[in-house]
Amino acid sequence: MSADNSNNTVTIIQITDSHLFQAADGRLLGMNTQDSLKEVIKKIQHIDNVDLILATGDISQDGSARSYKEFARLVNGMGIASYWLPGNHDEFRVMAQLFAGKTNLYKKITIGNWQIIMLNSSIPGKVFGKLSQAELNFLNTSLKNAERPNVLVCLHHHPVPVDSAWIDQIGLHNAEEFFEALAQYDSVRAIACGHIHQEYDQIHNGIRVLASPSTCVQFSPGSETFQADVSAPGYRVFQLRADGEIGTFVERVTHIEFEIDYSVKGY
Ligand SMILES: Nc1ncnc2c1ncn2[C@@H]1O[C@@H]2COP(=O)(O)O[C@H]2[C@H]1O
């Protein structure tokens, strides 16, 4: 995808870890994930001049065709271009079949003065992530041939430890290779990931690593073991400036009580 407005700031919304179910009333740790995504979307619709939406994986909890169709219906309903990559809960084959010929699964987006690269870090049957040789090759080629001077790389799994023992075991297992690839170019301004169900913003190896809250349940930052958090569903706003600078912040749904079962110790 390409749009020629290279002097403009590009506004992007990252949504992640929606965990939709086949059933409209599907719940994750007690929270109805379709309802929480709808509330997040209502809030995003009040933001002016959004150029595109990036969904960074775990769109579905159960990989069902119905969950993807509902996600597409809700997200496309905003009338904003959106691009999606898979997470560990997703069934990429189902996504690819359903959205063949559509732009949603494009892996390279050129907009303003930015190149966005969408990676698939999921491995069937595993909760942790790993970039296959094919994905690493794609990353290298895309960085080499980047059509703009500033690059944002997106993937589901966090490529850095986030100070939470249980979450750090299920991150990107070949993060070293990933950072080695990025280090060969001076164009990479940031990495955006999901999976950790909490906001995150740190510099690693000179590159800014950012994560967004989930559109449903959150995990407690810094917890050694699995722990659902009290914070509300949300999303991250990115303002990608033409000079490579990034403005970014997280927003959350307010004034709505979501049901969460804190006694559940996993899913
Ligand atoms: N109690 C637990 N301990 C470790 N991992 C868990 C636990 N409960 C769930 N998980 C997995 O950890 C994952 C974290 O994010 P996901 O939403 O990908 O899906 C979650 C589950 O697959």
GROMACS .gro file of C-alpha atoms and ligand atoms in nm:
model
  289
    1MET     CA    1   0.000   0.000   0.000
    2SER     CA    2   0.137   0.343  -0.086
    3ALA     CA    3   0.016   0.697  -0.025
    4ASP     CA    4   0.215   1.002  -0.131
    5ASN     CA    5   0.195   1.257   0.147
    6SER     CA    6   0.556   1.233   0.258
    7ASN     CA    7   0.570   1.572   0.434
    8ASN     CA    8   0.275   1.501   0.656
    9THR     CA    9   0.257   1.350   1.002
   10VAL     CA   10   0.092   1.011   0.982
   11THR     CA   11  -0.156   0.918   1.257
   12ILE     CA   12  -0.181   0.550   1.332
   13ILE     CA   13  -0.383   0.364   1.592
   14GLN     CA   14  -0.251   0.033   1.720
   15ILE     CA   15  -0.510  -0.211   1.845
   16THR     CA   16  -0.403  -0.548   1.976
   17ASP     CA   17  -0.504  -0.874   2.143
   18SER     CA   18  -0.877  -0.848   2.084
   19HIS     CA   19  -0.927  -1.223   2.146
   20LEU     CA   20  -1.265  -1.247   1.974
   21PHE     CA   21  -1.451  -1.578   1.994
   22GLN     CA   22  -1.676  -1.766   1.756
   23ALA     CA   23  -1.964  -1.685   1.993
   24ALA     CA   24  -2.063  -1.320   2.023
   25ASP     CA   25  -2.081  -1.361   2.402
   26GLY     CA   26  -1.733  -1.516   2.433
   27ARG     CA   27  -1.548  -1.409   2.746
   28LEU     CA   28  -1.180  -1.400   2.840
   29LEU     CA   29  -1.129  -1.404   3.219
   30GLY     CA   30  -1.491  -1.296   3.249
   31MET     CA   31  -1.471  -1.005   3.004
   32ASN     CA   32  -1.685  -1.004   2.688
   33THR     CA   33  -1.413  -0.938   2.429
   34GLN     CA   34  -1.649  -0.830   2.152
   35ASP     CA   35  -1.811  -0.569   2.378
   36SER     CA   36  -1.475  -0.432   2.491
   37LEU     CA   37  -1.352  -0.404   2.128
   38LYS     CA   38  -1.671  -0.217   2.039
   39GLU     CA   39  -1.607   0.032   2.323
   40VAL     CA   40  -1.247   0.080   2.206
   41ILE     CA   41  -1.368   0.143   1.850
   42LYS     CA   42  -1.625   0.397   1.971
   43LYS     CA   43  -1.343   0.593   2.135
   44ILE     CA   44  -1.114   0.570   1.831
   45GLN     CA   45  -1.394   0.712   1.616
   46HIS     CA   46  -1.360   1.042   1.804
   47ILE     CA   47  -0.998   1.085   1.692
   48ASP     CA   48  -0.950   1.317   1.394
   49ASN     CA   49  -0.753   1.233   1.083
   50VAL     CA   50  -0.653   0.874   1.156
   51ASP     CA   51  -0.460   0.747   0.854
   52LEU     CA   52  -0.458   0.381   0.940
   53ILE     CA   53  -0.517   0.112   1.200
   54LEU     CA   54  -0.261  -0.157   1.278
   55ALA     CA   55  -0.377  -0.474   1.453
   56THR     CA   56  -0.084  -0.657   1.609
   57GLY     CA   57  -0.218  -1.006   1.661
   58ASP     CA   58  -0.438  -1.228   1.873
   59ILE     CA   59  -0.730  -1.089   1.680
   60SER     CA   60  -0.909  -1.416   1.762
   61GLN     CA   61  -0.898  -1.633   2.072
   62ASP     CA   62  -1.015  -1.948   1.894
   63GLY     CA   63  -0.906  -1.896   1.532
   64SER     CA   64  -1.265  -1.926   1.410
   65ALA     CA   65  -1.373  -1.780   1.075
   66ARG     CA   66  -1.661  -1.611   1.252
   67SER     CA   67  -1.432  -1.424   1.493
   68TYR     CA   68  -1.231  -1.283   1.198
   69LYS     CA   69  -1.544  -1.185   1.007
   70GLU     CA   70  -1.672  -0.999   1.313
   71PHE     CA   71  -1.336  -0.827   1.363
   72ALA     CA   72  -1.336  -0.720   0.997
   73ARG     CA   73  -1.695  -0.596   1.024
   74LEU     CA   74  -1.622  -0.388   1.336
   75VAL     CA   75  -1.284  -0.252   1.228
   76ASN     CA   76  -1.376  -0.187   0.865
   77GLY     CA   77  -1.686  -0.011   0.998
   78MET     CA   78  -1.457   0.276   1.099
   79GLY     CA   79  -1.389   0.347   0.731
   80ILE     CA   80  -1.012   0.360   0.791
   81ALA     CA   81  -0.758   0.137   0.615
   82SER     CA   82  -0.639  -0.136   0.850
   83TYR     CA   83  -0.357  -0.390   0.838
   84TRP     CA   84  -0.337  -0.701   1.054
   85LEU     CA   85  -0.070  -0.947   1.154
   86PRO     CA   86  -0.123  -1.278   1.337
   87GLY     CA   87  -0.043  -1.370   1.699
   88ASN     CA   88  -0.013  -1.703   1.877
   89HIS     CA   89  -0.390  -1.745   1.916
   90ASP     CA   90  -0.461  -1.673   1.550
   91GLU     CA   91  -0.506  -1.927   1.271
   92PHE     CA   92  -0.315  -1.760   0.993
   93ARG     CA   93  -0.444  -2.006   0.732
   94VAL     CA   94  -0.802  -1.911   0.819
   95MET     CA   95  -0.715  -1.541   0.801
   96ALA     CA   96  -0.533  -1.583   0.469
   97GLN     CA   97  -0.824  -1.776   0.318
   98LEU     CA   98  -1.087  -1.531   0.438
   99PHE     CA   99  -0.901  -1.218   0.333
  100ALA     CA  100  -0.726  -1.337   0.018
  101GLY     CA  101  -0.712  -1.051  -0.232
  102LYS     CA  102  -0.786  -0.790   0.038
  103THR     CA  103  -0.527  -0.540   0.155
  104ASN     CA  104  -0.560  -0.622   0.528
  105LEU     CA  105  -0.279  -0.876   0.531
  106TYR     CA  106  -0.030  -0.664   0.337
  107LYS     CA  107   0.313  -0.692   0.495
  108LYS     CA  108   0.455  -0.361   0.371
  109ILE     CA  109   0.281  -0.026   0.394
  110THR     CA  110   0.429   0.295   0.257
  111ILE     CA  111   0.273   0.609   0.397
  112GLY     CA  112   0.402   0.963   0.444
  113ASN     CA  113   0.774   0.945   0.506
  114TRP     CA  114   0.740   0.598   0.662
  115GLN     CA  115   0.770   0.236   0.570
  116ILE     CA  116   0.577  -0.001   0.795
  117ILE     CA  117   0.682  -0.367   0.802
  118MET     CA  118   0.438  -0.629   0.936
  119LEU     CA  119   0.598  -0.956   1.055
  120ASN     CA  120   0.448  -1.292   1.148
  121SER     CA  121   0.621  -1.414   1.466
  122SER     CA  122   0.371  -1.691   1.545
  123ILE     CA  123   0.450  -2.062   1.533
  124PRO     CA  124   0.153  -2.302   1.518
  125GLY     CA  125   0.085  -2.459   1.857
  126LYS     CA  126   0.324  -2.238   2.054
  127VAL     CA  127   0.259  -1.945   2.286
  128PHE     CA  128   0.610  -1.799   2.244
  129GLY     CA  129   0.715  -1.646   1.913
  130LYS     CA  130   0.996  -1.694   1.665
  131LEU     CA  131   1.071  -1.532   1.330
  132SER     CA  132   1.118  -1.801   1.066
  133GLN     CA  133   1.406  -1.774   0.821
  134ALA     CA  134   1.153  -1.662   0.559
  135GLU     CA  135   1.030  -1.379   0.785
  136LEU     CA  136   1.389  -1.274   0.864
  137ASN     CA  137   1.467  -1.273   0.491
  138PHE     CA  138   1.156  -1.065   0.427
  139LEU     CA  139   1.261  -0.822   0.701
  140ASN     CA  140   1.612  -0.790   0.557
  141THR     CA  141   1.491  -0.735   0.202
  142SER     CA  142   1.227  -0.486   0.315
  143LEU     CA  143   1.480  -0.287   0.516
  144LYS     CA  144   1.728  -0.292   0.229
  145ASN     CA  145   1.469  -0.175  -0.022
  146ALA     CA  146   1.274   0.056   0.210
  147GLU     CA  147   1.090   0.318   0.006
  148ARG     CA  148   1.100   0.577   0.284
  149PRO     CA  149   1.375   0.690   0.527
  150ASN     CA  150   1.185   0.596   0.846
  151VAL     CA  151   1.076   0.245   0.938
  152LEU     CA  152   0.829   0.109   1.193
  153VAL     CA  153   0.850  -0.269   1.242
  154CYS     CA  154   0.543  -0.447   1.383
  155LEU     CA  155   0.509  -0.798   1.524
  156HIS     CA  156   0.298  -0.973   1.786
  157HIS     CA  157   0.558  -1.105   2.031
  158HIS     CA  158   0.767  -0.874   2.250
  159PRO     CA  159   1.135  -0.888   2.150
  160VAL     CA  160   1.259  -0.762   2.490
  161PRO     CA  161   1.207  -0.871   2.851
  162VAL     CA  162   0.939  -0.661   3.020
  163ASP     CA  163   1.022  -0.742   3.383
  164SER     CA  164   0.748  -1.001   3.431
  165ALA     CA  165   0.887  -1.356   3.472
  166TRP     CA  166   0.594  -1.546   3.320
  167ILE     CA  167   0.554  -1.306   3.025
  168ASP     CA  168   0.926  -1.302   2.954
  169GLN     CA  169   0.921  -1.677   2.887
  170ILE     CA  170   0.669  -1.635   2.606
  171GLY     CA  171   0.829  -1.353   2.407
  172LEU     CA  172   1.021  -1.365   2.079
  173HIS     CA  173   1.271  -1.648   2.120
  174ASN     CA  174   1.509  -1.535   1.845
  175ALA     CA  175   1.513  -1.168   1.943
  176GLU     CA  176   1.892  -1.157   1.901
  177GLU     CA  177   1.866  -1.239   1.528
  178PHE     CA  178   1.585  -0.986   1.498
  179PHE     CA  179   1.791  -0.705   1.652
  180GLU     CA  180   2.096  -0.807   1.447
  181ALA     CA  181   1.892  -0.759   1.129
  182LEU     CA  182   1.764  -0.420   1.246
  183ALA     CA  183   2.113  -0.302   1.348
  184GLN     CA  184   2.233  -0.320   0.987
  185TYR     CA  185   2.016  -0.020   0.896
  186ASP     CA  186   1.984   0.322   1.053
  187SER     CA  187   1.625   0.366   0.938
  188VAL     CA  188   1.441   0.171   1.210
  189ARG     CA  189   1.277   0.422   1.442
  190ALA     CA  190   1.057   0.188   1.646
  191ILE     CA  191   0.914  -0.158   1.700
  192ALA     CA  192   0.546  -0.200   1.788
  193CYS     CA  193   0.428  -0.523   1.948
  194GLY     CA  194   0.131  -0.670   2.131
  195HIS     CA  195   0.105  -0.992   2.337
  196ILE     CA  196   0.193  -0.840   2.677
  197HIS     CA  197  -0.152  -0.683   2.737
  198GLN     CA  198  -0.001  -0.369   2.890
  199GLU     CA  199   0.158  -0.047   2.774
  200TYR     CA  200   0.535  -0.040   2.731
  201ASP     CA  201   0.782   0.218   2.599
  202GLN     CA  202   1.157   0.158   2.635
  203ILE     CA  203   1.471   0.191   2.425
  204HIS     CA  204   1.653  -0.135   2.349
  205ASN     CA  205   1.974  -0.150   2.143
  206GLY     CA  206   1.902   0.209   2.044
  207ILE     CA  207   1.554   0.129   1.910
  208ARG     CA  208   1.229   0.232   2.075
  209VAL     CA  209   1.012  -0.069   2.165
  210LEU     CA  210   0.643   0.007   2.220
  211ALA     CA  211   0.346  -0.205   2.319
  212SER     CA  212  -0.021  -0.123   2.350
  213PRO     CA  213  -0.278  -0.239   2.604
  214SER     CA  214  -0.515  -0.508   2.482
  215THR     CA  215  -0.862  -0.415   2.363
  216CYS     CA  216  -0.984  -0.656   2.635
  217VAL     CA  217  -0.816  -0.790   2.951
  218GLN     CA  218  -0.484  -0.648   3.077
  219PHE     CA  219  -0.195  -0.823   3.256
  220SER     CA  220  -0.041  -0.668   3.570
  221PRO     CA  221   0.297  -0.508   3.492
  222GLY     CA  222   0.588  -0.655   3.687
  223SER     CA  223   0.399  -0.963   3.808
  224GLU     CA  224   0.611  -1.280   3.844
  225THR     CA  225   0.311  -1.501   3.772
  226PHE     CA  226  -0.006  -1.470   3.564
  227GLN     CA  227  -0.220  -1.186   3.698
  228ALA     CA  228  -0.508  -0.999   3.534
  229ASP     CA  229  -0.492  -0.623   3.591
  230VAL     CA  230  -0.757  -0.370   3.687
  231SER     CA  231  -0.672  -0.129   3.402
  232ALA     CA  232  -0.924  -0.076   3.122
  233PRO     CA  233  -0.913  -0.182   2.755
  234GLY     CA  234  -0.725   0.059   2.531
  235TYR     CA  235  -0.509   0.132   2.228
  236ARG     CA  236  -0.195   0.326   2.134
  237VAL     CA  237  -0.182   0.635   1.914
  238PHE     CA  238   0.128   0.693   1.700
  239GLN     CA  239   0.206   1.023   1.533
  240LEU     CA  240   0.480   0.945   1.286
  241ARG     CA  241   0.645   1.269   1.187
  242ALA     CA  242   0.813   1.320   0.851
  243ASP     CA  243   1.152   1.377   1.019
  244GLY     CA  244   1.138   1.034   1.189
  245GLU     CA  245   1.029   1.158   1.532
  246ILE     CA  246   0.743   0.973   1.701
  247GLY     CA  247   0.472   1.113   1.925
  248THR     CA  248   0.286   0.836   2.104
  249PHE     CA  249   0.045   0.778   2.391
  250VAL     CA  250  -0.203   0.525   2.520
  251GLU     CA  251  -0.574   0.586   2.569
  252ARG     CA  252  -0.821   0.371   2.756
  253VAL     CA  253  -1.194   0.330   2.768
  254THR     CA  254  -1.346   0.517   3.064
  255HIS     CA  255  -1.680   0.522   3.248
  256ILE     CA  256  -1.753   0.158   3.172
  257GLU     CA  257  -1.741  -0.128   3.421
  258PHE     CA  258  -1.593  -0.439   3.265
  259GLU     CA  259  -1.636  -0.771   3.436
  260ILE     CA  260  -1.306  -0.943   3.512
  261ASP     CA  261  -1.265  -1.263   3.709
  262TYR     CA  262  -0.938  -1.208   3.897
  263SER     CA  263  -0.954  -1.553   4.052
  264VAL     CA  264  -0.880  -1.718   3.715
  265LYS     CA  265  -0.507  -1.785   3.692
  266GLY     CA  266  -0.467  -1.838   3.320
  267TYR     CA  267  -0.645  -1.927   2.996
  268LIG     N1  268  -0.113  -1.903   3.420
  268LIG     C1  269  -0.043  -1.892   3.307
  268LIG     N2  270   0.090  -1.903   3.308
  268LIG     C2  271   0.160  -1.891   3.196
  268LIG     N3  272   0.106  -1.865   3.073
  268LIG     C3  273  -0.026  -1.853   3.065
  268LIG     C4  274  -0.107  -1.866   3.181
  268LIG     N4  275  -0.233  -1.848   3.142
  268LIG     C5  276  -0.234  -1.826   3.011
  268LIG     N5  277  -0.110  -1.830   2.964
  268LIG     C6  278  -0.068  -1.809   2.824
  268LIG     O1  279   0.006  -1.689   2.820
  268LIG     C7  280  -0.039  -1.614   2.709
  268LIG     C8  281  -0.022  -1.467   2.719
  268LIG     O2  282  -0.084  -1.401   2.618
  268LIG     P1  283  -0.184  -1.467   2.516
  268LIG     O3  284  -0.305  -1.384   2.518
  268LIG     O4  285  -0.108  -1.494   2.397
  268LIG     O5  286  -0.227  -1.608   2.574
  268LIG     C9  287  -0.185  -1.646   2.702
  268LIG    C10  288  -0.188  -1.794   2.730
  268LIG     O6  289  -0.164  -1.870   2.614
   0.00000   0.00000   0.00000
